Amino acid sequence: NTVTVDDLDQMDRMKRFMWLPWLRGTKLQFTRSSGGVLVYWEGYHDGYWRLKPPVHHHRGIARLGDETWLIMDRLQSRESHTYRLHWLLEDFPYDWDGTGRLNLETSQGMYTINMAVLSGVSSSSLVHVDPNTPRGWQAPYYYSRKPAISVDLVQESCETWFWTLFSPLDTVVTHEEHSLTIKTNLWTAEV
């Protein structure tokens, strides 16, 4: 449930259960509104600083209302890289529009995931239980797997902003190069 760069993990695999060098993460900001309805956290890690040229990855997470979450991933480098945002989700009945909107039919009702980039061209895909690859599966423990929904968004560029909105509310998201507007029947947020 993060972004990978050029098909590499944040750390290099050294042995079967050993990954090095250990990355360092830093919290940049944490704020909470007086009523606790709006919460925002932002941080970064140095896992891709080892690349030539290095890539800087910042993630911001905003809680909008009681059950809606906006995740923003900003990646920057001096040269172009392939950035892949990936979410591994529970195996619920789903409806996928092929462009970044996924509706999950959970036991608590409909839950929607919207994902896109703020600017530029990207491609998205969904895999559910691919018998030939690890994609579309989750491993709750070693040597075990169970079905899952794997959805991703890929963009090749020097800099990108991925955004993902998780919500049980019916949402309409419009975005321009540097902003998002999220509308529900209860509230509107501009980010």
GROMACS .gro file of C-alpha atoms in nm:
model
  191
    1ASN     CA    1   0.000   0.000   0.000
    2THR     CA    2   0.262   0.247  -0.114
    3VAL     CA    3   0.451   0.375  -0.416
    4THR     CA    4   0.740   0.190  -0.575
    5VAL     CA    5   0.996   0.347  -0.808
    6ASP     CA    6   1.131   0.171  -1.119
    7ASP     CA    7   0.990  -0.162  -0.989
    8LEU     CA    8   1.219  -0.142  -0.683
    9ASP     CA    9   1.127  -0.171  -0.318
   10GLN     CA   10   1.227   0.097  -0.067
   11MET     CA   11   1.511  -0.133   0.049
   12ASP     CA   12   1.720  -0.395  -0.135
   13ARG     CA   13   1.666  -0.763  -0.061
   14MET     CA   14   1.990  -0.908   0.079
   15LYS     CA   15   1.872  -1.251   0.200
   16ARG     CA   16   1.540  -1.433   0.226
   17PHE     CA   17   1.421  -1.229   0.524
   18MET     CA   18   1.674  -0.942   0.523
   19TRP     CA   19   1.628  -0.604   0.356
   20LEU     CA   20   1.895  -0.331   0.365
   21PRO     CA   21   1.982  -0.050   0.403
   22TRP     CA   22   1.716   0.036   0.660
   23LEU     CA   23   1.527   0.339   0.545
   24ARG     CA   24   1.457   0.634   0.770
   25GLY     CA   25   1.118   0.796   0.788
   26THR     CA   26   1.039   1.139   0.924
   27LYS     CA   27   0.713   1.296   1.037
   28LEU     CA   28   0.688   1.646   0.892
   29GLN     CA   29   0.350   1.755   1.020
   30PHE     CA   30   0.054   1.642   1.230
   31THR     CA   31  -0.247   1.865   1.289
   32ARG     CA   32  -0.596   1.812   1.424
   33SER     CA   33  -0.888   2.053   1.406
   34SER     CA   34  -1.048   2.160   1.733
   35GLY     CA   35  -1.339   1.918   1.682
   36GLY     CA   36  -1.109   1.640   1.563
   37VAL     CA   37  -1.301   1.607   1.235
   38LEU     CA   38  -1.007   1.710   1.018
   39VAL     CA   39  -0.677   1.537   1.087
   40TYR     CA   40  -0.366   1.571   0.871
   41TRP     CA   41  -0.034   1.383   0.882
   42GLU     CA   42   0.261   1.421   0.646
   43GLY     CA   43   0.596   1.244   0.633
   44TYR     CA   44   0.866   1.115   0.402
   45HIS     CA   45   1.123   0.837   0.379
   46ASP     CA   46   1.469   0.815   0.227
   47GLY     CA   47   1.433   0.469   0.068
   48TYR     CA   48   1.479   0.596  -0.287
   49TRP     CA   49   1.759   0.839  -0.219
   50ARG     CA   50   1.997   0.559  -0.322
   51LEU     CA   51   1.880   0.582  -0.685
   52LYS     CA   52   2.065   0.788  -0.944
   53PRO     CA   53   1.922   1.046  -0.956
   54PRO     CA   54   1.753   1.018  -0.614
   55VAL     CA   55   1.375   1.023  -0.569
   56HIS     CA   56   1.203   1.202  -0.280
   57HIS     CA   57   0.872   1.050  -0.161
   58HIS     CA   58   0.635   1.244   0.064
   59ARG     CA   59   0.298   1.107   0.178
   60GLY     CA   60   0.017   1.314   0.327
   61ILE     CA   61  -0.294   1.162   0.485
   62ALA     CA   62  -0.603   1.370   0.560
   63ARG     CA   63  -0.916   1.253   0.738
   64LEU     CA   64  -1.213   1.440   0.597
   65GLY     CA   65  -1.514   1.390   0.820
   66ASP     CA   66  -1.563   1.065   1.007
   67GLU     CA   67  -1.491   0.802   0.742
   68THR     CA   68  -1.329   0.962   0.438
   69TRP     CA   69  -0.952   0.954   0.388
   70LEU     CA   70  -0.742   1.134   0.127
   71ILE     CA   71  -0.389   1.006   0.065
   72MET     CA   72  -0.151   1.223  -0.137
   73ASP     CA   73   0.183   1.086  -0.261
   74ARG     CA   74   0.433   1.332  -0.409
   75LEU     CA   75   0.743   1.198  -0.581
   76GLN     CA   76   1.019   1.418  -0.721
   77SER     CA   77   1.346   1.362  -0.906
   78ARG     CA   78   1.567   1.547  -1.153
   79GLU     CA   79   1.508   1.278  -1.418
   80SER     CA   80   1.217   1.060  -1.521
   81HIS     CA   81   1.128   0.744  -1.326
   82THR     CA   82   0.839   0.497  -1.336
   83TYR     CA   83   0.620   0.551  -1.028
   84ARG     CA   84   0.364   0.285  -0.930
   85LEU     CA   85   0.101   0.343  -0.662
   86HIS     CA   86  -0.039   0.009  -0.541
   87TRP     CA   87  -0.325  -0.080  -0.307
   88LEU     CA   88  -0.394  -0.436  -0.191
   89LEU     CA   89  -0.754  -0.467  -0.075
   90GLU     CA   90  -0.981  -0.727   0.082
   91ASP     CA   91  -1.161  -0.968  -0.149
   92PHE     CA   92  -1.505  -0.804  -0.175
   93PRO     CA   93  -1.741  -0.806  -0.473
   94TYR     CA   94  -1.639  -0.504  -0.678
   95ASP     CA   95  -1.712  -0.281  -0.974
   96TRP     CA   96  -1.408  -0.131  -1.152
   97ASP     CA   97  -1.444   0.141  -1.413
   98GLY     CA   98  -1.092   0.086  -1.552
   99THR     CA   99  -0.986   0.446  -1.496
  100GLY     CA  100  -0.929   0.464  -1.121
  101ARG     CA  101  -1.270   0.428  -0.954
  102LEU     CA  102  -1.334   0.108  -0.762
  103ASN     CA  103  -1.657   0.032  -0.575
  104LEU     CA  104  -1.640  -0.241  -0.310
  105GLU     CA  105  -1.954  -0.411  -0.180
  106THR     CA  106  -1.865  -0.462   0.186
  107SER     CA  107  -2.086  -0.608   0.459
  108GLN     CA  108  -2.130  -0.248   0.588
  109GLY     CA  109  -2.235  -0.115   0.246
  110MET     CA  110  -2.067   0.037  -0.057
  111TYR     CA  111  -1.711   0.169  -0.018
  112THR     CA  112  -1.542   0.365  -0.296
  113ILE     CA  113  -1.176   0.415  -0.384
  114ASN     CA  114  -1.087   0.686  -0.634
  115MET     CA  115  -0.731   0.731  -0.755
  116ALA     CA  116  -0.560   0.950  -1.013
  117VAL     CA  117  -0.266   1.181  -1.078
  118LEU     CA  118  -0.296   1.558  -1.056
  119SER     CA  119  -0.137   1.610  -1.398
  120GLY     CA  120  -0.001   1.411  -1.688
  121VAL     CA  121  -0.086   1.072  -1.830
  122SER     CA  122  -0.115   0.758  -1.618
  123SER     CA  123  -0.244   0.404  -1.656
  124SER     CA  124  -0.435   0.193  -1.407
  125SER     CA  125  -0.505  -0.177  -1.371
  126LEU     CA  126  -0.685  -0.419  -1.142
  127VAL     CA  127  -0.595  -0.783  -1.080
  128HIS     CA  128  -0.803  -1.025  -0.878
  129VAL     CA  129  -0.649  -1.368  -0.810
  130ASP     CA  130  -0.390  -1.411  -1.086
  131PRO     CA  131  -0.278  -1.777  -1.066
  132ASN     CA  132   0.048  -1.701  -1.249
  133THR     CA  133   0.180  -1.413  -1.034
  134PRO     CA  134   0.169  -1.297  -0.672
  135ARG     CA  135  -0.054  -1.007  -0.777
  136GLY     CA  136  -0.413  -1.036  -0.661
  137TRP     CA  137  -0.323  -1.231  -0.348
  138GLN     CA  138  -0.242  -1.144   0.010
  139ALA     CA  139  -0.033  -1.350   0.249
  140PRO     CA  140  -0.166  -1.335   0.606
  141TYR     CA  141   0.131  -1.547   0.718
  142TYR     CA  142   0.428  -1.731   0.566
  143TYR     CA  143   0.351  -1.995   0.301
  144SER     CA  144  -0.016  -1.901   0.284
  145ARG     CA  145  -0.219  -1.689   0.048
  146LYS     CA  146  -0.577  -1.579   0.007
  147PRO     CA  147  -0.757  -1.385  -0.267
  148ALA     CA  148  -0.732  -1.006  -0.278
  149ILE     CA  149  -0.791  -0.713  -0.508
  150SER     CA  150  -0.476  -0.549  -0.640
  151VAL     CA  151  -0.523  -0.207  -0.799
  152ASP     CA  152  -0.246   0.020  -0.924
  153LEU     CA  153  -0.175   0.346  -1.098
  154VAL     CA  154   0.146   0.404  -1.296
  155GLN     CA  155   0.304   0.720  -1.429
  156GLU     CA  156   0.642   0.788  -1.584
  157SER     CA  157   0.773   1.139  -1.513
  158CYS     CA  158   1.021   1.345  -1.313
  159GLU     CA  159   0.756   1.453  -1.064
  160THR     CA  160   0.409   1.322  -0.983
  161TRP     CA  161   0.126   1.369  -0.736
  162PHE     CA  162  -0.088   1.060  -0.683
  163TRP     CA  163  -0.410   1.104  -0.489
  164THR     CA  164  -0.636   0.832  -0.350
  165LEU     CA  165  -0.971   0.891  -0.183
  166PHE     CA  166  -1.127   0.619   0.037
  167SER     CA  167  -1.490   0.682   0.136
  168PRO     CA  168  -1.823   0.514   0.212
  169LEU     CA  169  -1.994   0.831   0.086
  170ASP     CA  170  -2.094   0.895  -0.272
  171THR     CA  171  -1.819   1.134  -0.384
  172VAL     CA  172  -1.754   1.345  -0.689
  173VAL     CA  173  -1.389   1.444  -0.731
  174THR     CA  174  -1.269   1.708  -0.974
  175HIS     CA  175  -0.906   1.797  -1.005
  176GLU     CA  176  -0.692   2.054  -1.170
  177GLU     CA  177  -0.314   2.067  -1.188
  178HIS     CA  178  -0.265   2.181  -0.827
  179SER     CA  179  -0.597   2.120  -0.649
  180LEU     CA  180  -0.875   1.873  -0.574
  181THR     CA  181  -1.240   1.941  -0.502
  182ILE     CA  182  -1.425   1.662  -0.323
  183LYS     CA  183  -1.804   1.686  -0.299
  184THR     CA  184  -2.045   1.467  -0.106
  185ASN     CA  185  -2.408   1.525  -0.016
  186LEU     CA  186  -2.286   1.626   0.335
  187TRP     CA  187  -1.980   1.845   0.268
  188THR     CA  188  -1.734   1.986   0.014
  189ALA     CA  189  -1.357   1.998   0.058
  190GLU     CA  190  -1.098   2.184  -0.149
  191VAL     CA  191  -0.742   2.058  -0.119
   0.00000   0.00000   0.00000
